[in-house]
Coordinates of C-alpha atoms in Angstrom, one line a residue:
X1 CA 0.0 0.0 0.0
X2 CA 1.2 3.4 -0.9
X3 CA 1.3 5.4 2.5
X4 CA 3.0 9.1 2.0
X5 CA 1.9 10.3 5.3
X6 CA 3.4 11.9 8.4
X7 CA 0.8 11.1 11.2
X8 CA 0.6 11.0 15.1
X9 CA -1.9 10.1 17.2
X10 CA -4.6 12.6 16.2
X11 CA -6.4 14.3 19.3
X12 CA -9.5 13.0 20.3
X13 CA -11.6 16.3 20.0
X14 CA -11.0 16.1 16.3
X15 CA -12.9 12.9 15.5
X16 CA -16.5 14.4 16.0
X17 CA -15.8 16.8 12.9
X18 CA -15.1 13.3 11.5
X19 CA -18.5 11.8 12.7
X20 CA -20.2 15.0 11.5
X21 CA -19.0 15.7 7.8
X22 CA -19.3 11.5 7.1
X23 CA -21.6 9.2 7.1
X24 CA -21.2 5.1 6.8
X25 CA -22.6 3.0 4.3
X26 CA -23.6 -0.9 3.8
X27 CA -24.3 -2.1 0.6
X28 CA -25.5 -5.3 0.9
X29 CA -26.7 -7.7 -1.9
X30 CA -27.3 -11.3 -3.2
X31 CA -27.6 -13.2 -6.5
X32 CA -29.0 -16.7 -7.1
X33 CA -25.6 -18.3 -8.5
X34 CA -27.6 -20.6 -10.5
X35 CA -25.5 -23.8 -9.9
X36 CA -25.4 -26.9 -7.7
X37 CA -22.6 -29.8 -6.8
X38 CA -23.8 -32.9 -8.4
X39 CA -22.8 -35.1 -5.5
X40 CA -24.0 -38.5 -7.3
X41 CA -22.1 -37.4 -10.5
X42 CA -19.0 -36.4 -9.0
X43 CA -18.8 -39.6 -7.3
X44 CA -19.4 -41.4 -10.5
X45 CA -16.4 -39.4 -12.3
X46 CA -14.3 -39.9 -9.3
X47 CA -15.0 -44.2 -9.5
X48 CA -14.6 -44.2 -13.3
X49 CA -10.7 -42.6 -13.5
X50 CA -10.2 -44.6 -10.3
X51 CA -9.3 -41.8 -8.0
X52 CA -10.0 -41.7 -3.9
X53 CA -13.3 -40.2 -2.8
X54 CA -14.3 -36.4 -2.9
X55 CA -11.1 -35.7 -5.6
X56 CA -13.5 -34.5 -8.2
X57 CA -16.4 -32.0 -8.1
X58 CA -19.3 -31.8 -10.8
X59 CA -20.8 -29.1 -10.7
X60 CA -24.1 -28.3 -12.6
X61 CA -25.1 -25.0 -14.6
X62 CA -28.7 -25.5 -13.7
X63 CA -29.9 -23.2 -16.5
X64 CA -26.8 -23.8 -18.8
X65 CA -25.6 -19.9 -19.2
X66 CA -28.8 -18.2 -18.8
X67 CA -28.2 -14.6 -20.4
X68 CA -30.5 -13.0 -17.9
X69 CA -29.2 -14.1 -14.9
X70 CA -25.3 -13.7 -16.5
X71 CA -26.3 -9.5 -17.2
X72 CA -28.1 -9.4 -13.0
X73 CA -24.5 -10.7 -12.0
X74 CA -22.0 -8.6 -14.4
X75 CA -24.7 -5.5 -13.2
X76 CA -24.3 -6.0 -9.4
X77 CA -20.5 -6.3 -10.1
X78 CA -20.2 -3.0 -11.5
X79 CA -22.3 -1.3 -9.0
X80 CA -20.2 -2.7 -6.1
X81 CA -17.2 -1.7 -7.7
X82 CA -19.2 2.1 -8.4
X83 CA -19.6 1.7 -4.4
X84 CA -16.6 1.1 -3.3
X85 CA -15.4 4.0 -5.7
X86 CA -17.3 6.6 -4.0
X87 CA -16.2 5.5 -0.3
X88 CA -13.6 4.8 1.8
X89 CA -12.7 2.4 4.3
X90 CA -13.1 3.3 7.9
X91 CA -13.2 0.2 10.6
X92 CA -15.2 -2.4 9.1
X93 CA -17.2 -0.2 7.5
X94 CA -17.1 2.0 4.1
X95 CA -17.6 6.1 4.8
X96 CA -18.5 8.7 2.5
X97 CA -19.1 12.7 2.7
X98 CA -22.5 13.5 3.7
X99 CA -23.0 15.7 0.9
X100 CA -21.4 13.1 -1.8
X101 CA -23.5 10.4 0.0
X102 CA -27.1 12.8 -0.1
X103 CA -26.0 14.2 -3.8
X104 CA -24.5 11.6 -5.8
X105 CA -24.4 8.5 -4.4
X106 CA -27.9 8.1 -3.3
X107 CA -29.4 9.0 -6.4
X108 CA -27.0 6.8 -8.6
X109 CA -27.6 3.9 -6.0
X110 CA -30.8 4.2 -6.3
X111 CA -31.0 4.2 -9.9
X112 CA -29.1 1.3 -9.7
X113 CA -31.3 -0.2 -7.4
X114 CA -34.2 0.5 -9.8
X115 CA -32.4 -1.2 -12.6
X116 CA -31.9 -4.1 -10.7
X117 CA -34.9 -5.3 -9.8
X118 CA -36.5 -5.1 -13.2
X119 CA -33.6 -7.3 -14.2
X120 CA -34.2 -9.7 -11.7
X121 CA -38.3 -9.4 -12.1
X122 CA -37.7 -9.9 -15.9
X123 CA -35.4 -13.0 -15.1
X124 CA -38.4 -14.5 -12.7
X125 CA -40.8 -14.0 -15.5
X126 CA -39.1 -16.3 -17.7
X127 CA -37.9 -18.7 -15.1
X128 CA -40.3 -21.6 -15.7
X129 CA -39.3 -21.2 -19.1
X130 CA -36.3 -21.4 -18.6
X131 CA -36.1 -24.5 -16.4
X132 CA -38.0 -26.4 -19.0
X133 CA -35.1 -25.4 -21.6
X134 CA -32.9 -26.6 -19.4
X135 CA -33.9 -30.1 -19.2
X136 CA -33.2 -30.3 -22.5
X137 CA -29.4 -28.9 -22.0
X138 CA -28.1 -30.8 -18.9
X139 CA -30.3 -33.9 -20.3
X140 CA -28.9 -36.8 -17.8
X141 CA -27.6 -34.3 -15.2
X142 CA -31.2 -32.5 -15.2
X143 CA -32.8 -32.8 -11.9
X144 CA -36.2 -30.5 -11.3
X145 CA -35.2 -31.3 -7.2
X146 CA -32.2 -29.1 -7.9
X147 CA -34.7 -26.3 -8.9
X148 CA -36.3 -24.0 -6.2
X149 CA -40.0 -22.2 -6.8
X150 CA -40.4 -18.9 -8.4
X151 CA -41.5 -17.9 -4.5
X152 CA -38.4 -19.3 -3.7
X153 CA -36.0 -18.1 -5.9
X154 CA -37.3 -14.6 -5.2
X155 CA -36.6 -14.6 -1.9
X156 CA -32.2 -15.2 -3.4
X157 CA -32.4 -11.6 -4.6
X158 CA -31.2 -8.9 -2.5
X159 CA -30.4 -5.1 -2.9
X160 CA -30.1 -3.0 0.2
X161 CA -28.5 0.6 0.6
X162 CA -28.3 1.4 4.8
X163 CA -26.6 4.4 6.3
X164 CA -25.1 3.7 9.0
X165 CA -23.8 6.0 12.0
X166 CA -20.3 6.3 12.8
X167 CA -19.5 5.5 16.4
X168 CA -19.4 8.8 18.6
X169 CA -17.1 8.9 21.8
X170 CA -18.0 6.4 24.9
X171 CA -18.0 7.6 28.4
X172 CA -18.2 5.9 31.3
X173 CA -17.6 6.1 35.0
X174 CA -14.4 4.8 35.4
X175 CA -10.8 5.5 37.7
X176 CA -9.0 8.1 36.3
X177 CA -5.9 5.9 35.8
X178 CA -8.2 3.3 33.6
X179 CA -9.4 6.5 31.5
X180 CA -6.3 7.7 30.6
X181 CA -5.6 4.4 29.7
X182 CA -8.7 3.7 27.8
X183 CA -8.5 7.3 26.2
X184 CA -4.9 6.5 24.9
X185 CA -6.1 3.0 23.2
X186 CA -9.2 5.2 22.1
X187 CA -6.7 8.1 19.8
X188 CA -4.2 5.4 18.9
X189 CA -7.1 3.2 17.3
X190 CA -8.8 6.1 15.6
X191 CA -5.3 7.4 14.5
X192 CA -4.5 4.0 12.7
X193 CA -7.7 4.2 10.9
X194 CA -7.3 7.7 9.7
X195 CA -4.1 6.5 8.3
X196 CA -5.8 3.7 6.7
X197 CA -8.5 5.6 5.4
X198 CA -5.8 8.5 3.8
X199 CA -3.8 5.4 2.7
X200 CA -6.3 4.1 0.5
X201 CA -6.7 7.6 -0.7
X202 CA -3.3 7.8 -2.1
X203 CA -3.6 4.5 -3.2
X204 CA -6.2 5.6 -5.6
X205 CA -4.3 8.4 -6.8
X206 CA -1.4 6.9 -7.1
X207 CA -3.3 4.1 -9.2
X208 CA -5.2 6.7 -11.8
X209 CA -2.1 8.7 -12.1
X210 CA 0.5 6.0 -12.9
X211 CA -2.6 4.7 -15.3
X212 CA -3.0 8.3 -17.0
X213 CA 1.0 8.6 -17.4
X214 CA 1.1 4.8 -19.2
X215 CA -1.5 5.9 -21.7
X216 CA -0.4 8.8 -22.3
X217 CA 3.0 7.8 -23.6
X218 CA 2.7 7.9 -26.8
X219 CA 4.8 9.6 -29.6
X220 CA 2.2 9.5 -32.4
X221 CA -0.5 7.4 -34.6
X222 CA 2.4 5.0 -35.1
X223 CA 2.6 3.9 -31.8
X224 CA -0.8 5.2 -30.6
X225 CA -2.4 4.0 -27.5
X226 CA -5.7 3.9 -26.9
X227 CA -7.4 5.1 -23.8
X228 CA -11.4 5.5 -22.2
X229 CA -12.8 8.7 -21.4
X230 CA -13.1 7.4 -17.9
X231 CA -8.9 7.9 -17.7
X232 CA -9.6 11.8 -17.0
X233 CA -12.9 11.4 -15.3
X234 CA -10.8 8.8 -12.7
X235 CA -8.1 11.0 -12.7
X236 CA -10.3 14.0 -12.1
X237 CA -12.4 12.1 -9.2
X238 CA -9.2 12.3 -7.0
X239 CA -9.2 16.1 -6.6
X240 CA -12.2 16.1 -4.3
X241 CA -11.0 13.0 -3.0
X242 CA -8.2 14.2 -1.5
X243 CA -10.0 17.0 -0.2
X244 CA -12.6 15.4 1.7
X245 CA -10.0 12.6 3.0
X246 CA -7.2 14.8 3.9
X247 CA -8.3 14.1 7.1
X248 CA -5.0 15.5 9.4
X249 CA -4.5 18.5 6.7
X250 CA -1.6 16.9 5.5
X251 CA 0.5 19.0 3.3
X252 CA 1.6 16.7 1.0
X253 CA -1.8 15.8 0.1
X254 CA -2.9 19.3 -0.6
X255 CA 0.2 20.2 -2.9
X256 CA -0.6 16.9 -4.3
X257 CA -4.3 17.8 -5.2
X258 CA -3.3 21.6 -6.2
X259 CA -1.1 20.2 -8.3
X260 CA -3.8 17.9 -9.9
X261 CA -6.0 20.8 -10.6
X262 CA -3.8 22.9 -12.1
X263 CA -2.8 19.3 -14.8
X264 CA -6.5 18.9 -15.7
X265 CA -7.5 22.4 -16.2
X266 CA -8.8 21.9 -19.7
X267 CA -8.2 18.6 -20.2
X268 CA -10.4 16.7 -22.2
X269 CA -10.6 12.6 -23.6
X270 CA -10.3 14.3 -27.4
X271 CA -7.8 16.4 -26.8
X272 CA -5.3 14.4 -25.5
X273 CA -6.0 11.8 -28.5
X274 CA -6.1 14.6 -31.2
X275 CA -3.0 17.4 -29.9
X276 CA 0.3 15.6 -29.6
X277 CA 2.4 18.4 -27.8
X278 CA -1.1 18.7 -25.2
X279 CA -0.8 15.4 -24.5
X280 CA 3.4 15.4 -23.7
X281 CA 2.4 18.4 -21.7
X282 CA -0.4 16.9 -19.3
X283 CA 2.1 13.5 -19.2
X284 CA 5.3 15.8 -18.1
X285 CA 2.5 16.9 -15.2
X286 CA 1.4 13.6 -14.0
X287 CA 4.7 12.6 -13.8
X288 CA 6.3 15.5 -11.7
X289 CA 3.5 14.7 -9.3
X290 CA 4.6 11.2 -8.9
X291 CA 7.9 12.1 -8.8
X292 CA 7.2 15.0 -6.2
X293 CA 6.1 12.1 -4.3
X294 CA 8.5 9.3 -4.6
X295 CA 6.3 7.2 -6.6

């Protein structure tokens, strides 16, 4: 992990600015997976080539590559991924800005959430359908037992977006001596997760950045690379995420997201495929950042 920080124990009255400007989020979900260990066949695989018991495992596509259920599975992919783009780790938990999490991630989550259940309603509707088809594909191996009802199977699906609070300070009656004891586990805890939290912060810069500067090096249409619209957008994403995780006001980070701006002002996906000399330019930036940081 890339880790450019220089931390000490942070004081304790600066934690409820934490609590206040973030909020936790769980995303939680489940897919039907679709397939089942044929015990009966794997033993019948494992007698035939004469090897020990429980050295082979069958198992059974129990709707042989449905195209519905393949699309509900590459969807909830991408929107974890999107999820764990827009937060951060904090404890076991994920955190986000309460004004990212209110204006942008709600509403795309929601969307999302929208999107998925009329994937996975559409999927039901065809279900019985599709298990007839099926019989026909696995022929031998088919097994309607293996198959749960439409009631059933509906229960498999699961989408849930919960805020959740972060942890304010405990108090308690207690000796002094075992306060100051407790109080001193209590800053050194939260000051290791602040460091894991800004870690993973230049982790993703460092990531988009070394990304941008590969793609970007390039002399001309001879040796062309090509590149996503998404590079700049990442790359982009990181200013405010070093704002709202520069959570010690390290100066590092700041110079680091200053610097940032000032290589994306006016940087766009077409012009650094069309102008040759823009595109050295905003690469010589990138890179001085790196370098500015040892990467």
């Amino acid at each position: 992990m890339v880790t450019k920080l220089d931390l000490t124990a942070p004081q304790l009255q600066s934690i409820p600015t934490l609590q206040t400007s973030f909020i936790g989020v769980d995303f939680s979900f489940s897919v039907w997976t679709g397939r089942k260990k044929d015990k009966a066949v794997s033993a019948e695989v494992t007698r035939s080539k004469g090897a020990k018991d429980n050295t082979a495992n069958v198992t059974k596509d129990l709707l042989a590559g449905n195209a519905q259920l393949e699309a509900i599975h590459k969807f909830i992919a991408n929107v974890r991924n999107e999820h764990y783009e827009l937060t951060q780790p904090w404890a076991s938990m994920r955190v986000i800005k309460n004004d990212v999490f209110f204006n942008k991630y709600t509403p795309r989550m929601n969307a999302h959430g929208v999107t998925f259940w009329a994937m996975v309603q559409g999927f039901l509707d065809s279900y019985e359908t599709d298990v007839s088809a099926a019989a026909f594909s696995l022929g031998g191996l088919f097994d309607r037992d293996d198959y749960p009802s439409r009631d059933v199977l509906a229960t498999k699906f699961r989408f849930v977006i919960a805020p959740v609070p972060i942890a304010t300070d405990f108090r308690t009656e207690i000796m002094d001596e075992a306060a100051k004891y407790i109080q001193q586990e209590y800053t050194k805890h939260y000051g290791d997760l602040i460091l894991n939290a800004m870690g993973d912060a230049w982790d993703r810069l460092h990531a988009a950045l070394a990304r941008m500067s590969e793609r970007l090096d390039y002399v001309g249409k001879e040796d062309k690379k090509i590149f996503r619209d998404s590079l700049v957008e990442n790359a982009r994403e990181m200013i405010d995420l070093l704002a709202d995780f520069n959570l010690t006001g390290d100066d590092s980070m700041e110079r680091a997201r200053v610097k940032l701006m000032d290589a994306l002002e006016g940087v766009t996906p077409e012009a650094l495929r069309e102008d040759d000399y823009f595109r050295h330019d905003v690469k010589r930036k990138v890179d001085s950042i790196l370098k500015d940081l040892a990467w």
